[in-house]
Short mmCIF file of C-alpha atoms in Angstrom, two decimals:
data_model
loop_
_atom_site.label_atom_id
_atom_site.label_comp_id
_atom_site.label_asym_id
_atom_site.label_seq_id
_atom_site.Cartn_x
_atom_site.Cartn_y
_atom_site.Cartn_z
CA UNK A 3 -237.20 74.76 -30.74
CA UNK A 4 -239.17 77.09 -28.51
CA UNK A 5 -242.24 78.36 -30.36
CA UNK A 6 -243.92 81.66 -29.63
CA UNK A 7 -247.19 79.80 -29.13
CA UNK A 8 -245.65 78.03 -26.15
CA UNK A 9 -244.81 81.28 -24.41
CA UNK A 10 -247.20 82.76 -21.88
CA UNK A 11 -247.67 86.53 -22.22
CA UNK A 12 -245.65 88.52 -19.72
CA UNK A 13 -247.67 89.83 -16.82
CA UNK A 14 -246.06 92.16 -14.27
CA UNK A 15 -246.33 90.99 -10.70
CA UNK A 16 -247.86 93.00 -7.90
CA UNK A 17 -244.50 94.47 -7.01
CA UNK A 18 -243.68 95.54 -10.58
CA UNK A 19 -243.05 99.21 -11.29
CA UNK A 20 -244.13 98.86 -14.91
CA UNK A 21 -246.84 101.31 -15.88
CA UNK A 22 -248.53 102.55 -19.01
CA UNK A 23 -248.55 106.12 -17.72
CA UNK A 24 -246.63 108.61 -19.85
CA UNK A 25 -244.53 111.25 -18.13
CA UNK A 26 -244.21 114.89 -19.15
CA UNK A 27 -240.72 115.69 -20.45
CA UNK A 28 -239.17 119.08 -19.70
CA UNK A 29 -236.07 120.99 -20.64
CA UNK A 30 -234.33 121.95 -17.42
CA UNK A 31 -231.43 123.86 -18.95
CA UNK A 32 -229.18 124.05 -22.00
CA UNK A 33 -225.76 125.55 -22.71
CA UNK A 34 -223.14 125.63 -25.40
CA UNK A 35 -219.53 126.48 -25.96
CA UNK A 36 -218.86 129.54 -28.08
CA UNK A 37 -218.78 128.40 -31.71
CA UNK A 38 -215.49 128.82 -33.55
CA UNK A 39 -214.68 128.91 -37.23
CA UNK A 40 -213.52 125.49 -38.38
CA UNK A 41 -209.89 124.98 -37.51
CA UNK A 42 -209.47 128.48 -36.09
CA UNK A 43 -209.71 129.26 -32.37
CA UNK A 44 -210.24 125.58 -31.53
CA UNK A 45 -207.62 124.27 -33.94
CA UNK A 46 -205.60 122.80 -31.07
CA UNK A 47 -208.60 121.72 -29.00
CA UNK A 48 -210.06 118.21 -29.18
CA UNK A 49 -213.73 117.66 -30.01
CA UNK A 50 -214.27 115.51 -26.93
CA UNK A 51 -212.80 118.25 -24.74
CA UNK A 52 -215.32 120.71 -26.19
CA UNK A 53 -218.09 118.27 -25.32
CA UNK A 54 -216.74 117.76 -21.82
CA UNK A 55 -216.64 121.51 -21.22
CA UNK A 56 -220.27 121.90 -22.27
CA UNK A 57 -221.34 119.05 -20.00
CA UNK A 58 -219.40 120.35 -17.02
CA UNK A 59 -220.74 123.85 -17.61
CA UNK A 60 -224.27 122.50 -17.66
CA UNK A 61 -223.78 120.71 -14.35
CA UNK A 62 -222.09 123.73 -12.77
CA UNK A 63 -225.18 125.79 -13.62
CA UNK A 64 -227.43 123.28 -11.90
CA UNK A 65 -225.87 122.58 -8.47
CA UNK A 66 -229.12 121.13 -7.11
CA UNK A 67 -228.55 118.11 -9.33
CA UNK A 68 -226.10 115.48 -8.15
CA UNK A 69 -224.24 113.76 -11.03
CA UNK A 70 -225.23 110.41 -9.52
CA UNK A 71 -228.86 111.25 -10.35
CA UNK A 72 -228.22 111.33 -14.10
CA UNK A 73 -229.61 108.18 -15.69
CA UNK A 74 -228.12 108.41 -19.19
CA UNK A 75 -226.16 110.57 -21.64
CA UNK A 76 -226.76 110.78 -25.40
CA UNK A 77 -224.22 112.74 -27.45
CA UNK A 78 -224.32 113.25 -31.21
CA UNK A 79 -221.63 113.75 -33.82
CA UNK A 80 -222.00 113.66 -37.58
CA UNK A 81 -218.48 112.32 -38.09
CA UNK A 82 -217.89 109.61 -35.53
CA UNK A 83 -214.20 109.01 -35.83
CA UNK A 84 -211.02 110.20 -34.13
CA UNK A 85 -211.75 112.57 -31.24
CA UNK A 86 -215.47 112.34 -32.06
CA UNK A 87 -215.48 108.55 -32.07
CA UNK A 88 -215.04 105.85 -29.44
CA UNK A 89 -218.71 106.22 -28.46
CA UNK A 90 -218.52 109.95 -27.74
CA UNK A 91 -221.52 109.66 -25.41
CA UNK A 92 -219.82 107.27 -23.05
CA UNK A 93 -216.29 108.64 -23.41
CA UNK A 94 -217.37 112.26 -22.78
CA UNK A 95 -219.32 111.07 -19.73
CA UNK A 96 -216.19 109.51 -18.27
CA UNK A 97 -213.97 112.46 -19.21
CA UNK A 98 -216.45 114.91 -17.67
CA UNK A 99 -216.02 113.18 -14.32
CA UNK A 100 -219.52 111.74 -14.02
CA UNK A 101 -219.77 108.57 -11.94
CA UNK A 102 -218.78 105.45 -13.85
CA UNK A 103 -222.28 104.14 -13.15
CA UNK A 104 -223.72 106.72 -15.59
CA UNK A 105 -223.99 105.16 -19.08
CA UNK A 106 -223.76 106.96 -22.39
CA UNK A 107 -224.25 106.39 -26.09
CA UNK A 108 -223.76 108.05 -29.46
CA UNK A 109 -226.30 109.41 -31.93
CA UNK A 110 -225.95 110.19 -35.62
CA UNK A 111 -228.61 111.90 -37.68
CA UNK A 112 -226.18 114.33 -39.28
CA UNK A 113 -227.21 117.94 -38.63
CA UNK A 114 -230.09 116.83 -36.41
CA UNK A 115 -227.86 114.82 -34.11
CA UNK A 116 -228.45 116.83 -30.93
CA UNK A 117 -232.12 117.19 -31.83
CA UNK A 118 -232.35 113.40 -32.14
CA UNK A 119 -230.40 112.88 -28.93
CA UNK A 120 -233.04 115.06 -27.28
CA UNK A 121 -236.02 113.19 -28.73
CA UNK A 122 -234.45 109.80 -28.00
CA UNK A 123 -233.82 110.73 -24.38
CA UNK A 124 -237.31 112.24 -24.20
CA UNK A 125 -238.85 108.96 -25.30
CA UNK A 126 -237.10 107.09 -22.51
CA UNK A 127 -238.21 109.68 -19.95
CA UNK A 128 -241.79 109.68 -21.23
CA UNK A 129 -242.13 105.91 -20.82
CA UNK A 130 -240.60 106.01 -17.35
CA UNK A 131 -237.39 104.12 -18.14
CA UNK A 132 -235.27 107.05 -16.88
CA UNK A 133 -235.93 110.26 -14.96
CA UNK A 134 -233.17 112.68 -15.89
CA UNK A 135 -230.48 112.70 -18.59
CA UNK A 136 -228.14 114.79 -20.72
CA UNK A 137 -228.52 115.18 -24.49
CA UNK A 138 -226.08 117.08 -26.64
CA UNK A 139 -223.86 117.20 -29.67
CA UNK A 140 -220.40 118.15 -30.84
CA UNK A 141 -218.79 118.84 -34.17
CA UNK A 142 -215.20 119.82 -34.84
CA UNK A 143 -215.33 120.55 -38.54
CA UNK A 144 -211.73 121.71 -38.42
CA UNK A 145 -210.59 118.25 -37.31
CA UNK A 146 -213.26 116.45 -39.32
CA UNK A 147 -214.31 118.14 -42.58
CA UNK A 148 -217.81 117.35 -43.77
CA UNK A 149 -217.82 113.97 -45.51
CA UNK A 150 -214.51 112.82 -44.04
CA UNK A 151 -214.04 109.06 -44.58
CA UNK A 152 -217.51 108.89 -46.13
CA UNK A 153 -217.85 106.22 -48.82
CA UNK A 154 -221.20 106.63 -50.64
CA UNK A 155 -222.41 103.40 -52.18
CA UNK A 156 -222.10 103.59 -56.01
CA UNK A 157 -225.73 102.47 -56.23
CA UNK A 158 -226.82 105.95 -55.16
CA UNK A 159 -225.86 107.34 -58.54
CA UNK A 160 -225.81 104.20 -60.70
CA UNK A 161 -229.42 103.35 -59.85
CA UNK A 162 -230.44 107.01 -59.77
CA UNK A 163 -231.49 106.76 -56.13
CA UNK A 164 -230.26 110.33 -55.80
CA UNK A 165 -228.83 112.97 -58.10
CA UNK A 166 -225.19 113.99 -57.76
CA UNK A 167 -226.31 117.25 -56.12
CA UNK A 168 -227.82 115.32 -53.21
CA UNK A 169 -224.33 114.64 -51.88
CA UNK A 170 -223.34 118.33 -51.77
CA UNK A 171 -225.39 120.42 -49.37
CA UNK A 172 -224.72 123.71 -51.15
CA UNK A 173 -225.94 122.18 -54.40
CA UNK A 174 -229.18 121.11 -52.71
CA UNK A 175 -229.70 124.74 -51.69
CA UNK A 176 -229.28 125.81 -55.32
CA UNK A 177 -231.87 123.19 -56.26
CA UNK A 178 -234.25 124.72 -53.74
CA UNK A 179 -233.83 128.07 -55.48
CA UNK A 180 -234.64 126.29 -58.75
CA UNK A 181 -237.79 124.76 -57.35
CA UNK A 182 -239.00 128.06 -55.89
CA UNK A 183 -237.73 130.77 -58.25
CA UNK A 184 -239.60 133.47 -56.32
CA UNK A 185 -237.16 132.79 -53.45
CA UNK A 186 -234.54 134.97 -55.08
CA UNK A 187 -230.93 135.59 -54.18
CA UNK A 188 -231.94 139.09 -53.09
CA UNK A 189 -234.43 137.65 -50.61
CA UNK A 190 -231.81 135.19 -49.37
CA UNK A 191 -229.24 137.95 -48.94
CA UNK A 192 -231.76 140.13 -47.12
CA UNK A 193 -232.60 137.29 -44.76
CA UNK A 194 -228.88 136.67 -44.14
CA UNK A 195 -228.27 140.37 -43.46
CA UNK A 196 -231.10 140.42 -40.93
CA UNK A 197 -229.70 137.32 -39.21
CA UNK A 198 -226.38 139.10 -38.75
CA UNK A 199 -228.09 142.23 -37.44
CA UNK A 200 -230.31 140.30 -35.00
CA UNK A 201 -227.27 138.45 -33.70
CA UNK A 202 -225.35 141.69 -33.26
CA UNK A 203 -228.30 143.20 -31.40
CA UNK A 204 -228.66 140.13 -29.16
CA UNK A 205 -224.95 140.32 -28.33
CA UNK A 206 -225.23 144.03 -27.58
CA UNK A 207 -228.00 143.24 -25.09
CA UNK A 208 -226.06 140.37 -23.53
CA UNK A 209 -228.67 137.80 -24.51
CA UNK A 210 -226.45 135.26 -26.24
CA UNK A 211 -223.51 135.36 -23.83
CA UNK A 212 -225.61 134.19 -20.86
CA UNK A 213 -225.79 130.65 -22.26
CA UNK A 214 -222.18 130.39 -23.44
CA UNK A 215 -219.77 128.40 -21.30
CA UNK A 216 -216.27 129.98 -21.33
CA UNK A 217 -214.08 127.40 -23.00
CA UNK A 218 -210.32 126.91 -23.08
CA UNK A 219 -209.00 127.15 -26.62
CA UNK A 220 -205.52 126.21 -27.75
CA UNK A 221 -204.09 127.50 -31.01
CA UNK A 222 -200.73 126.17 -32.25
CA UNK A 223 -199.48 129.71 -32.96
CA UNK A 224 -201.09 131.87 -30.28
CA UNK A 225 -201.20 129.34 -27.44
CA UNK A 226 -203.92 129.05 -24.82
CA UNK A 227 -206.86 131.40 -24.46
CA UNK A 228 -210.46 131.48 -23.25
CA UNK A 229 -213.27 131.63 -25.79
CA UNK A 230 -216.21 133.65 -24.45
CA UNK A 231 -218.02 134.68 -27.66
CA UNK A 232 -218.80 133.16 -31.04
CA UNK A 233 -216.12 133.69 -33.66
CA UNK A 234 -218.26 133.78 -36.81
CA UNK A 235 -220.70 136.75 -36.52
CA UNK A 236 -220.04 139.56 -38.97
CA UNK A 237 -221.82 142.65 -37.58
CA UNK A 238 -220.34 144.85 -40.32
CA UNK A 239 -222.15 142.87 -43.04
CA UNK A 240 -223.77 144.99 -45.74
CA UNK A 241 -226.23 144.17 -48.50
CA UNK A 242 -223.68 145.40 -51.03
CA UNK A 243 -221.07 143.05 -49.65
CA UNK A 244 -223.44 140.09 -49.76
CA UNK A 245 -224.43 140.87 -53.34
CA UNK A 246 -220.81 140.71 -54.49
CA UNK A 247 -219.91 137.29 -53.05
CA UNK A 248 -219.03 134.35 -55.29
CA UNK A 249 -221.44 131.46 -55.84
CA UNK A 250 -219.19 128.39 -55.34
CA UNK A 251 -221.78 125.71 -56.06
CA UNK A 252 -222.88 126.95 -59.47
CA UNK A 253 -221.75 129.65 -61.92
CA UNK A 254 -224.10 132.61 -61.58
CA UNK A 255 -225.84 130.77 -58.74
CA UNK A 256 -227.58 132.16 -55.71
CA UNK A 257 -225.97 130.40 -52.74
CA UNK A 258 -222.94 132.15 -51.24
CA UNK A 259 -220.87 132.03 -48.08
CA UNK A 260 -222.84 135.06 -46.93
CA UNK A 261 -226.31 133.53 -47.10
CA UNK A 262 -225.24 130.14 -45.73
CA UNK A 263 -224.03 128.88 -42.38
CA UNK A 264 -220.30 128.44 -42.00
CA UNK A 265 -218.04 125.53 -41.14
CA UNK A 266 -217.70 125.52 -37.38
CA UNK A 267 -216.45 123.84 -34.22
CA UNK A 268 -218.53 123.67 -31.05
CA UNK A 269 -220.54 121.64 -28.55
CA UNK A 270 -223.92 121.85 -26.84
CA UNK A 271 -225.54 120.10 -23.88
CA UNK A 272 -229.09 119.99 -22.51
CA UNK A 273 -230.55 118.64 -19.29
CA UNK A 274 -233.88 116.85 -19.72
CA UNK A 275 -236.09 115.37 -17.02
CA UNK A 276 -239.55 114.19 -16.22
CA UNK A 277 -241.57 117.11 -14.95
CA UNK A 278 -242.19 115.32 -11.66
CA UNK A 279 -238.48 114.70 -11.10
CA UNK A 280 -237.57 118.28 -11.97
CA UNK A 281 -240.08 119.59 -9.43
CA UNK A 282 -238.93 117.07 -6.82
CA UNK A 283 -235.33 118.25 -7.16
CA UNK A 284 -236.23 121.93 -7.36
CA UNK A 285 -234.83 122.29 -10.86
CA UNK A 286 -235.88 124.95 -13.31
CA UNK A 287 -238.32 124.14 -16.10
CA UNK A 288 -237.58 126.11 -19.25
CA UNK A 289 -239.78 124.29 -21.76
CA UNK A 290 -242.16 121.35 -21.89
CA UNK A 291 -241.81 118.95 -24.82
CA UNK A 292 -245.17 118.25 -26.46
CA UNK A 293 -244.25 116.08 -29.43
CA UNK A 294 -241.81 115.73 -32.31
CA UNK A 295 -241.60 114.37 -35.84
CA UNK A 296 -239.04 113.54 -38.48
CA UNK A 297 -239.85 113.32 -42.18
CA UNK A 298 -238.12 112.58 -45.46
CA UNK A 299 -238.00 114.53 -48.72
CA UNK A 300 -236.10 114.17 -51.98
CA UNK A 301 -232.40 114.29 -51.06
CA UNK A 302 -231.77 116.81 -53.83
CA UNK A 303 -233.85 119.40 -51.96
CA UNK A 304 -232.99 118.36 -48.43
CA UNK A 305 -233.57 121.92 -47.18
CA UNK A 306 -237.31 121.44 -47.59
CA UNK A 307 -237.34 118.80 -44.85
CA UNK A 308 -238.62 121.09 -42.05
CA UNK A 309 -241.89 121.59 -43.92
CA UNK A 310 -243.25 118.00 -43.82
CA UNK A 311 -241.67 117.43 -40.40
CA UNK A 312 -243.55 120.42 -39.02
CA UNK A 313 -246.81 119.42 -40.71
CA UNK A 314 -246.44 115.98 -39.14
CA UNK A 315 -245.58 117.33 -35.67
CA UNK A 316 -248.44 119.83 -35.70
CA UNK A 317 -250.88 117.04 -36.55
CA UNK A 318 -249.57 114.94 -33.68
CA UNK A 319 -249.98 117.85 -31.27
CA UNK A 320 -253.42 118.80 -32.57
CA UNK A 321 -252.17 122.30 -33.36
CA UNK A 322 -252.08 124.63 -36.35
CA UNK A 323 -249.22 126.78 -37.48
CA UNK A 324 -251.21 129.78 -36.23
CA UNK A 325 -250.87 128.37 -32.70
CA UNK A 326 -247.09 128.70 -32.80
CA UNK A 327 -245.80 131.92 -31.27
CA UNK A 328 -242.05 131.35 -31.51
CA UNK A 329 -239.85 129.69 -34.13
CA UNK A 330 -236.23 128.59 -34.01
CA UNK A 331 -235.33 127.46 -37.52
CA UNK A 332 -231.78 126.32 -38.17
CA UNK A 333 -230.24 128.50 -40.84
CA UNK A 334 -228.21 126.00 -42.83
CA UNK A 335 -229.00 128.15 -45.87
CA UNK A 336 -231.16 131.26 -46.11
CA UNK A 337 -233.22 129.74 -48.94
CA UNK A 338 -234.04 126.75 -46.76
CA UNK A 339 -235.53 129.00 -44.08
CA UNK A 340 -237.37 131.02 -46.72
CA UNK A 341 -238.91 127.86 -48.18
CA UNK A 342 -240.23 126.95 -44.73
CA UNK A 343 -241.62 130.41 -44.06
CA UNK A 344 -243.10 130.66 -47.55
CA UNK A 345 -244.96 127.37 -47.20
CA UNK A 346 -246.64 128.45 -43.97
CA UNK A 347 -247.35 132.01 -45.09
CA UNK A 348 -244.93 133.59 -42.64
CA UNK A 349 -243.17 136.82 -43.61
CA UNK A 350 -239.42 136.72 -44.24
CA UNK A 351 -238.89 139.22 -41.41
CA UNK A 352 -241.51 137.91 -38.97
CA UNK A 353 -240.24 138.85 -35.47
CA UNK A 354 -241.32 135.47 -34.10
CA UNK A 355 -238.60 133.75 -36.16
CA UNK A 356 -235.05 133.48 -34.78
CA UNK A 357 -235.17 136.69 -32.71
CA UNK A 358 -231.50 136.23 -31.70
CA UNK A 359 -230.34 135.56 -35.24
CA UNK A 360 -229.21 132.12 -36.29
CA UNK A 361 -226.61 129.84 -37.80
CA UNK A 362 -225.84 132.19 -40.70
CA UNK A 363 -224.28 134.45 -38.07
CA UNK A 364 -223.16 132.25 -35.17
CA UNK A 365 -222.38 129.08 -37.13
CA UNK A 366 -223.58 125.52 -37.51
CA UNK A 367 -221.32 122.84 -36.00
CA UNK A 368 -223.55 120.16 -37.54
CA UNK A 369 -224.66 117.67 -34.88
CA UNK A 370 -224.55 120.22 -32.06
CA UNK A 371 -227.00 122.78 -33.46
CA UNK A 372 -230.30 121.25 -32.31
CA UNK A 373 -229.63 122.18 -28.68
CA UNK A 374 -228.68 125.75 -29.66
CA UNK A 375 -232.17 126.11 -31.10
CA UNK A 376 -233.65 124.80 -27.84
CA UNK A 377 -231.77 127.17 -25.57
CA UNK A 378 -232.73 130.14 -27.76
CA UNK A 379 -236.38 129.10 -27.72
CA UNK A 380 -236.26 128.70 -23.94
CA UNK A 381 -235.03 132.29 -23.62
CA UNK A 382 -237.85 133.49 -25.88
CA UNK A 383 -240.35 131.63 -23.67
CA UNK A 384 -238.86 133.30 -20.60
CA UNK A 385 -239.24 136.76 -22.13
CA UNK A 386 -242.66 136.14 -23.71
CA UNK A 387 -245.24 134.76 -21.26
CA UNK A 388 -247.94 135.50 -23.87
CA UNK A 389 -246.43 132.81 -26.15
CA UNK A 390 -247.71 129.33 -25.41
CA UNK A 391 -246.14 127.12 -28.12
CA UNK A 392 -242.86 127.20 -30.00
CA UNK A 393 -240.97 124.94 -32.36
CA UNK A 394 -237.37 124.02 -33.11
CA UNK A 395 -236.86 122.71 -36.62
CA UNK A 396 -234.02 121.91 -38.99
CA UNK A 397 -233.18 120.31 -42.31
CA UNK A 398 -231.01 117.19 -42.45
CA UNK A 399 -228.68 115.84 -45.14
CA UNK A 400 -229.90 113.17 -47.57
CA UNK A 401 -233.38 114.63 -47.51
CA UNK A 402 -234.90 114.85 -44.03
CA UNK A 403 -236.31 117.33 -41.58
CA UNK A 404 -236.93 117.27 -37.84
CA UNK A 405 -239.31 119.35 -35.71
CA UNK A 406 -239.95 119.48 -31.96
CA UNK A 407 -242.95 121.32 -30.52
CA UNK A 408 -242.51 122.86 -27.08
CA UNK A 409 -244.88 124.48 -24.58
CA UNK A 410 -243.94 127.55 -22.56
CA UNK A 411 -244.05 126.82 -18.80
CA UNK A 412 -244.24 130.59 -18.16
CA UNK A 413 -247.39 131.02 -20.25
CA UNK A 414 -249.86 133.30 -18.51
CA UNK A 415 -252.57 133.54 -21.14
CA UNK A 416 -253.03 134.96 -24.61
CA UNK A 417 -253.77 133.87 -28.12
CA UNK A 418 -250.71 131.71 -28.75
#
């Protein structure tokens, strides 16, 4: 038997490239397919084809980058079976036409899949293992309904590890209303209405379309078409209409289809690199990643996850919430966003929060949404050189939250 005590510690030779230096990680670019309603405009389109289109669109937008220069690909899906299985990271890489020498792998942290793909890739770049890579996510909720083939261990309920509500996301949102009764249905509906209006305004100004990759869509009845806009936004939404919607998760509840994100199909892709490599290749730099954190909460109130994750990330960055000038908060449920804003003393209608609207309007194809937050934040940075720091944050099923803190490369001075 070989004992550890007999092993000499490894010491890199003179020719070794190993180094303890950390490298700055930057977001070069990010794109997404238009998001469709689950099983609607993409009902005849495969999930992996959606992912391939996003990846190809990303590369087409960055012609200075040769595909051979990509070191790795990390793609997330919350349901990794069927056309989202077979190691979607590697299979999408091959289908997208990247050289066979480019490896790929899959990520699963449910809704935070693409966010985790980003942070995982960022860690490899920071330590110098790779220079440039793609991170993204895909979810075809029409082909793969939430919870498909899931088999929760009976111990969850038998040993009271979680309450029954923890396994139904809408029920966890109702629990969040219970915990914070001042976050009323009226406030949730108002937030949802504003999300729809902000999205409609962003569309009217052409701000959302610029990051959408036109995507072939095949419907069994209508045939082939090209998707160029999101299918879910409802610009005619009214407060009266929201007030009259049913509450499917609880009689006389507060969570409705109007103040929640929908069930959606779509894919996202982001190009990440070391700052040195991006500059060497003449690539754009849209955001600089400072740090990130994931945290756990009681699964029954999973929507509260962004709060401890953000507290943790801010501490790591040596920042305060007052230092943050732009927020992209995933709108799984309006009450979940309100709980985050309420904790940090941010107004429900603060203009720094989701200026282009959010998932309540455009949709939430689970594992893909983290990159949508990033590309929106990057556009805010571009338009706001007085903003130095921004965050992307989201809640995650079974009681988690994830937050990434970014720095604006266009910052020219100011308070935040």
